């Protein structure tokens, strides 16, 4: 692997880890907020896994979790990691529709 390939792979892994941590914190904080919010709040009543934004956010978290796992335990890098990153990014964009 060329030097630039190793550098871009390292930058990708760091970005994925930072993003995964932020997404995890956001999901946990959202779950805590939803559990403590008053039941009469219509925003809370509409929250469930049937909500597409929540479902897509969890799918995105699962893809990025697998990528972190695959890079650390299975040794995936290079193209495989890039394809998983592209898939995760496409899911993030899907969440904005």
Coordinates of N, CA, C and O in Angstrom, one line a residue:
X1 N 0.8 -1.2 0.0 CA 0.0 0.0 0.0 C 0.9 1.2 0.0 O 1.9 1.3 0.7
X2 N 0.5 2.2 -0.8 CA 1.3 3.4 -0.8 C 1.1 4.3 0.4 O 0.2 4.1 1.2
X3 N 2.0 5.2 0.6 CA 2.0 6.0 1.8 C 0.7 6.8 1.8 O 0.1 7.0 2.9
X4 N 0.3 7.4 0.7 CA -1.0 8.2 0.7 C -2.2 7.3 1.0 O -3.1 7.7 1.6
X5 N -2.2 6.0 0.6 CA -3.2 5.1 0.9 C -3.3 4.8 2.4 O -4.4 4.8 3.0
X6 N -2.2 4.7 3.0 CA -2.1 4.5 4.5 C -2.6 5.7 5.3 O -3.3 5.6 6.3
X7 N -2.2 6.9 4.7 CA -2.6 8.1 5.4 C -4.1 8.3 5.3 O -4.8 8.7 6.3
X8 N -4.7 8.1 4.1 CA -6.1 8.3 4.0 C -6.9 7.3 4.8 O -8.0 7.6 5.3
X9 N -6.4 6.1 4.9 CA -7.0 5.0 5.7 C -7.0 5.4 7.2 O -8.0 5.3 7.8
X10 N -5.9 6.0 7.6 CA -5.8 6.4 9.0 C -6.7 7.6 9.3 O -7.4 7.6 10.3
X11 N -6.8 8.5 8.3 CA -7.7 9.7 8.5 C -9.2 9.2 8.5 O -10.0 9.7 9.3
X12 N -9.5 8.2 7.6 CA -10.8 7.7 7.6 C -11.2 7.0 8.9 O -12.3 7.2 9.5
X13 N -10.3 6.2 9.5 CA -10.6 5.5 10.7 C -10.8 6.5 11.9 O -11.7 6.4 12.7
X14 N -10.0 7.6 11.9 CA -10.1 8.6 13.0 C -11.4 9.3 12.8 O -12.1 9.6 13.8
X15 N -11.8 9.7 11.6 CA -13.1 10.3 11.4 C -14.2 9.5 11.8 O -15.2 9.9 12.3
X16 N -14.2 8.2 11.4 CA -15.2 7.2 11.8 C -15.4 7.1 13.3 O -16.5 7.1 13.8
X17 N -14.3 7.0 14.0 CA -14.3 6.9 15.4 C -14.9 8.1 16.1 O -15.8 8.0 17.0
X18 N -14.5 9.3 15.6 CA -15.0 10.5 16.2 C -16.5 10.6 15.9 O -17.3 11.0 16.8
X19 N -16.9 10.3 14.7 CA -18.3 10.4 14.3 C -19.1 9.3 15.0 O -20.3 9.6 15.5
X20 N -18.6 8.2 15.2 CA -19.3 7.1 16.0 C -19.5 7.5 17.4 O -20.6 7.3 18.0
X21 N -18.5 8.1 18.0 CA -18.7 8.6 19.4 C -19.7 9.6 19.5 O -20.6 9.6 20.4
X22 N -19.7 10.6 18.6 CA -20.7 11.7 18.6 C -22.1 11.1 18.4 O -23.1 11.5 19.0
X23 N -22.3 10.2 17.4 CA -23.6 9.6 17.1 C -24.1 8.8 18.3 O -25.2 8.8 18.7
X24 N -23.2 8.1 19.0 CA -23.5 7.3 20.2 C -24.0 8.2 21.3 O -25.0 7.9 21.9
X25 N -23.3 9.3 21.5 CA -23.7 10.2 22.6 C -25.0 10.8 22.2 O -25.9 11.0 23.1
X26 N -25.2 11.2 21.0 CA -26.5 11.8 20.6 C -27.7 10.8 20.8 O -28.8 11.2 21.2
X27 N -27.5 9.5 20.4 CA -28.5 8.5 20.6 C -28.8 8.3 22.1 O -30.0 8.2 22.5
X28 N -27.8 8.2 22.9 CA -28.0 8.0 24.4 C -28.7 9.2 25.0 O -29.6 9.1 25.8
X29 N -28.2 10.4 24.6 CA -28.8 11.6 25.2 C -30.3 11.7 24.7 O -31.2 12.1 25.5
X30 N -30.6 11.4 23.5 CA -31.9 11.4 23.0 C -32.8 10.4 23.7 O -34.0 10.7 24.0
X31 N -32.3 9.2 24.0 CA -33.0 8.2 24.7 C -33.3 8.6 26.1 O -34.4 8.4 26.6
X32 N -32.3 9.2 26.8 CA -32.6 9.7 28.1 C -33.6 10.9 28.1 O -34.5 10.9 29.0
X33 N -33.5 11.8 27.2 CA -34.4 12.9 27.1 C -35.9 12.3 26.9 O -36.8 12.8 27.5
X34 N -36.0 11.4 26.0 CA -37.3 10.8 25.7 C -37.9 10.1 26.9 O -39.1 10.1 27.1
X35 N -37.0 9.5 27.7 CA -37.6 8.8 28.9 C -38.0 9.7 30.0 O -38.8 9.4 30.8
X36 N -37.4 10.9 30.0 CA -37.7 11.9 31.1 C -38.6 13.0 30.7 O -39.1 13.7 31.5
X37 N -38.9 13.1 29.4 CA -39.8 14.1 28.9 C -41.3 13.8 29.4 O -41.6 12.6 29.5
X38 N -42.1 14.8 29.6 CA -43.5 14.6 30.0 C -44.2 13.8 28.9 O -44.0 14.1 27.7
X39 N -45.1 12.9 29.3 CA -45.8 12.1 28.4 C -46.8 12.8 27.5 O -47.2 12.4 26.4
X40 N -47.3 14.0 27.9 CA -48.2 14.8 27.1 C -47.5 15.6 26.0 O -48.2 16.2 25.1
X41 N -46.2 15.6 25.9 CA -45.5 16.3 24.9 C -45.7 15.5 23.6 O -45.3 14.4 23.5
X42 N -46.2 16.2 22.5 CA -46.5 15.5 21.3 C -45.2 15.0 20.6 O -45.2 14.0 19.8
X43 N -44.1 15.6 20.9 CA -42.8 15.2 20.3 C -42.4 13.8 20.8 O -41.9 13.0 20.1
X44 N -42.7 13.6 22.1 CA -42.4 12.3 22.7 C -43.3 11.2 22.3 O -43.0 10.1 22.0
X45 N -44.6 11.6 22.1 CA -45.6 10.6 21.7 C -45.3 10.1 20.3 O -45.7 8.9 20.0
X46 N -44.7 10.9 19.5 CA -44.4 10.5 18.1 C -43.1 9.7 18.0 O -42.8 9.2 16.9
X47 N -42.4 9.6 19.0 CA -41.1 8.8 19.0 C -41.3 7.3 19.1 O -41.9 6.9 20.1
X48 N -40.7 6.6 18.2 CA -40.7 5.2 18.2 C -39.8 4.7 17.1 O -39.3 5.5 16.3
X49 N -39.5 3.4 17.1 CA -38.7 2.9 16.0 C -39.4 2.9 14.7 O -38.8 2.7 13.6
X50 N -40.7 3.2 14.7 CA -41.4 3.3 13.4 C -41.2 4.7 12.8 O -41.5 4.9 11.6
X51 N -40.6 5.6 13.6 CA -40.2 6.9 13.0 C -39.0 6.7 12.1 O -38.0 6.2 12.6
X52 N -39.1 7.1 10.8 CA -38.0 6.8 9.9 C -36.7 7.4 10.3 O -35.6 6.8 10.1
X53 N -36.7 8.6 10.9 CA -35.4 9.3 11.3 C -34.7 8.5 12.4 O -33.5 8.3 12.4
X54 N -35.5 8.0 13.4 CA -34.9 7.2 14.5 C -34.4 5.9 13.9 O -33.2 5.5 14.2
X55 N -35.1 5.2 13.1 CA -34.7 4.0 12.5 C -33.5 4.1 11.7 O -32.5 3.3 11.8
X56 N -33.4 5.1 10.8 CA -32.3 5.4 10.0 C -31.0 5.7 10.8 O -29.9 5.3 10.5
X57 N -31.2 6.5 11.9 CA -30.1 6.8 12.7 C -29.5 5.6 13.4 O -28.3 5.4 13.5
X58 N -30.4 4.6 13.8 CA -29.9 3.4 14.4 C -29.2 2.5 13.4 O -28.2 1.8 13.7
X59 N -29.7 2.5 12.2 CA -29.1 1.7 11.1 C -27.7 2.3 10.8 O -26.7 1.6 10.6
X60 N -27.6 3.6 10.8 CA -26.3 4.3 10.6 C -25.4 4.0 11.7 O -24.2 3.7 11.4
X61 N -25.8 4.0 12.9 CA -25.0 3.6 14.0 C -24.5 2.2 13.9 O -23.3 1.9 14.2
X62 N -25.4 1.3 13.5 CA -25.0 -0.1 13.3 C -23.9 -0.3 12.2 O -23.0 -1.0 12.4
X63 N -24.0 0.4 11.1 CA -23.1 0.4 10.0 C -21.7 0.9 10.5 O -20.7 0.3 10.3
X64 N -21.7 2.0 11.2 CA -20.5 2.6 11.7 C -19.9 1.7 12.8 O -18.7 1.6 12.9
X65 N -20.7 1.1 13.6 CA -20.2 0.2 14.7 C -19.5 -1.0 14.0 O -18.5 -1.4 14.5
X66 N -20.2 -1.5 13.0 CA -19.5 -2.7 12.3 C -18.2 -2.2 11.6 O -17.2 -3.0 11.7
X67 N -18.1 -1.0 11.1 CA -16.9 -0.6 10.5 C -15.8 -0.4 11.6 O -14.7 -0.8 11.3
X68 N -16.1 0.1 12.7 CA -15.1 0.2 13.8 C -14.7 -1.2 14.2 O -13.5 -1.4 14.4
X69 N -15.6 -2.1 14.4 CA -15.3 -3.5 14.8 C -14.4 -4.1 13.7 O -13.4 -4.8 14.0
X70 N -14.8 -4.0 12.4 CA -14.1 -4.6 11.3 C -12.7 -4.1 11.2 O -11.8 -4.9 11.0
X71 N -12.5 -2.8 11.4 CA -11.2 -2.3 11.4 C -10.3 -2.7 12.5 O -9.1 -3.0 12.3
X72 N -10.9 -2.8 13.7 CA -10.1 -3.2 14.9 C -9.9 -4.7 15.0 O -8.8 -5.1 15.4
X73 N -10.9 -5.5 14.8 CA -10.8 -6.9 15.1 C -10.5 -7.8 13.9 O -9.8 -8.7 14.0
X74 N -11.1 -7.4 12.7 CA -11.0 -8.2 11.5 C -9.8 -7.7 10.7 O -9.2 -8.5 9.9
X75 N -9.4 -6.5 10.9 CA -8.3 -5.9 10.1 C -8.7 -5.3 8.8 O -7.8 -5.2 7.9
X76 N -10.0 -5.0 8.6 CA -10.4 -4.4 7.4 C -9.8 -3.0 7.2 O -9.8 -2.3 8.2
X77 N -9.4 -2.7 6.1 CA -8.9 -1.4 5.8 C -9.0 -1.1 4.3 O -9.6 -1.9 3.6
X78 N -8.4 0.0 3.8 CA -8.4 0.2 2.4 C -9.8 0.4 1.8 O -10.6 1.1 2.3
X79 N -10.0 -0.4 0.7 CA -11.3 -0.3 0.0 C -12.5 -0.7 0.8 O -13.5 -0.1 0.7
X80 N -12.3 -1.8 1.5 CA -13.5 -2.3 2.3 C -13.9 -1.2 3.3 O -15.1 -0.9 3.4
X81 N -13.0 -0.6 4.0 CA -13.3 0.5 4.9 C -13.9 1.7 4.2 O -14.8 2.3 4.7
X82 N -13.4 2.0 3.0 CA -13.9 3.1 2.2 C -15.3 2.9 1.8 O -16.1 3.8 1.8
X83 N -15.6 1.6 1.4 CA -17.0 1.3 0.9 C -17.9 1.4 2.1 O -19.0 1.9 2.0
X84 N -17.5 0.9 3.3 CA -18.4 1.0 4.5 C -18.6 2.5 4.9 O -19.7 2.9 5.2
X85 N -17.6 3.3 4.7 CA -17.7 4.7 5.0 C -18.7 5.4 4.1 O -19.5 6.2 4.5
X86 N -18.6 5.0 2.8 CA -19.5 5.6 1.8 C -20.9 5.2 2.1 O -21.8 6.0 1.9
X87 N -21.1 3.9 2.5 CA -22.4 3.4 2.8 C -23.0 4.2 4.0 O -24.1 4.6 4.0
X88 N -22.2 4.3 5.0 CA -22.6 5.1 6.2 C -22.9 6.5 5.9 O -23.9 7.0 6.4
X89 N -22.1 7.1 5.0 CA -22.4 8.5 4.7 C -23.7 8.6 3.9 O -24.5 9.5 4.0
X90 N -24.0 7.6 3.0 CA -25.2 7.6 2.2 C -26.4 7.5 3.1 O -27.4 8.1 2.9
X91 N -26.2 6.7 4.2 CA -27.3 6.5 5.2 C -27.5 7.9 5.9 O -28.7 8.2 6.2
X92 N -26.5 8.5 6.3 CA -26.6 9.8 6.9 C -27.3 10.8 6.0 O -28.2 11.5 6.5
X93 N -27.0 10.8 4.8 CA -27.7 11.7 3.8 C -29.2 11.3 3.7 O -30.1 12.2 3.6
X94 N -29.5 10.0 3.8 CA -30.8 9.5 3.7 C -31.7 10.1 4.9 O -32.8 10.3 4.8
X95 N -31.0 10.3 6.0 CA -31.7 10.8 7.2 C -32.1 12.2 7.0 O -33.0 12.7 7.8
X96 N -31.6 12.9 6.1 CA -32.0 14.3 5.9 C -33.1 14.5 4.9 O -33.6 15.6 4.7
X97 N -33.6 13.4 4.3 CA -34.7 13.5 3.4 C -36.0 13.7 4.1 O -36.3 13.3 5.2

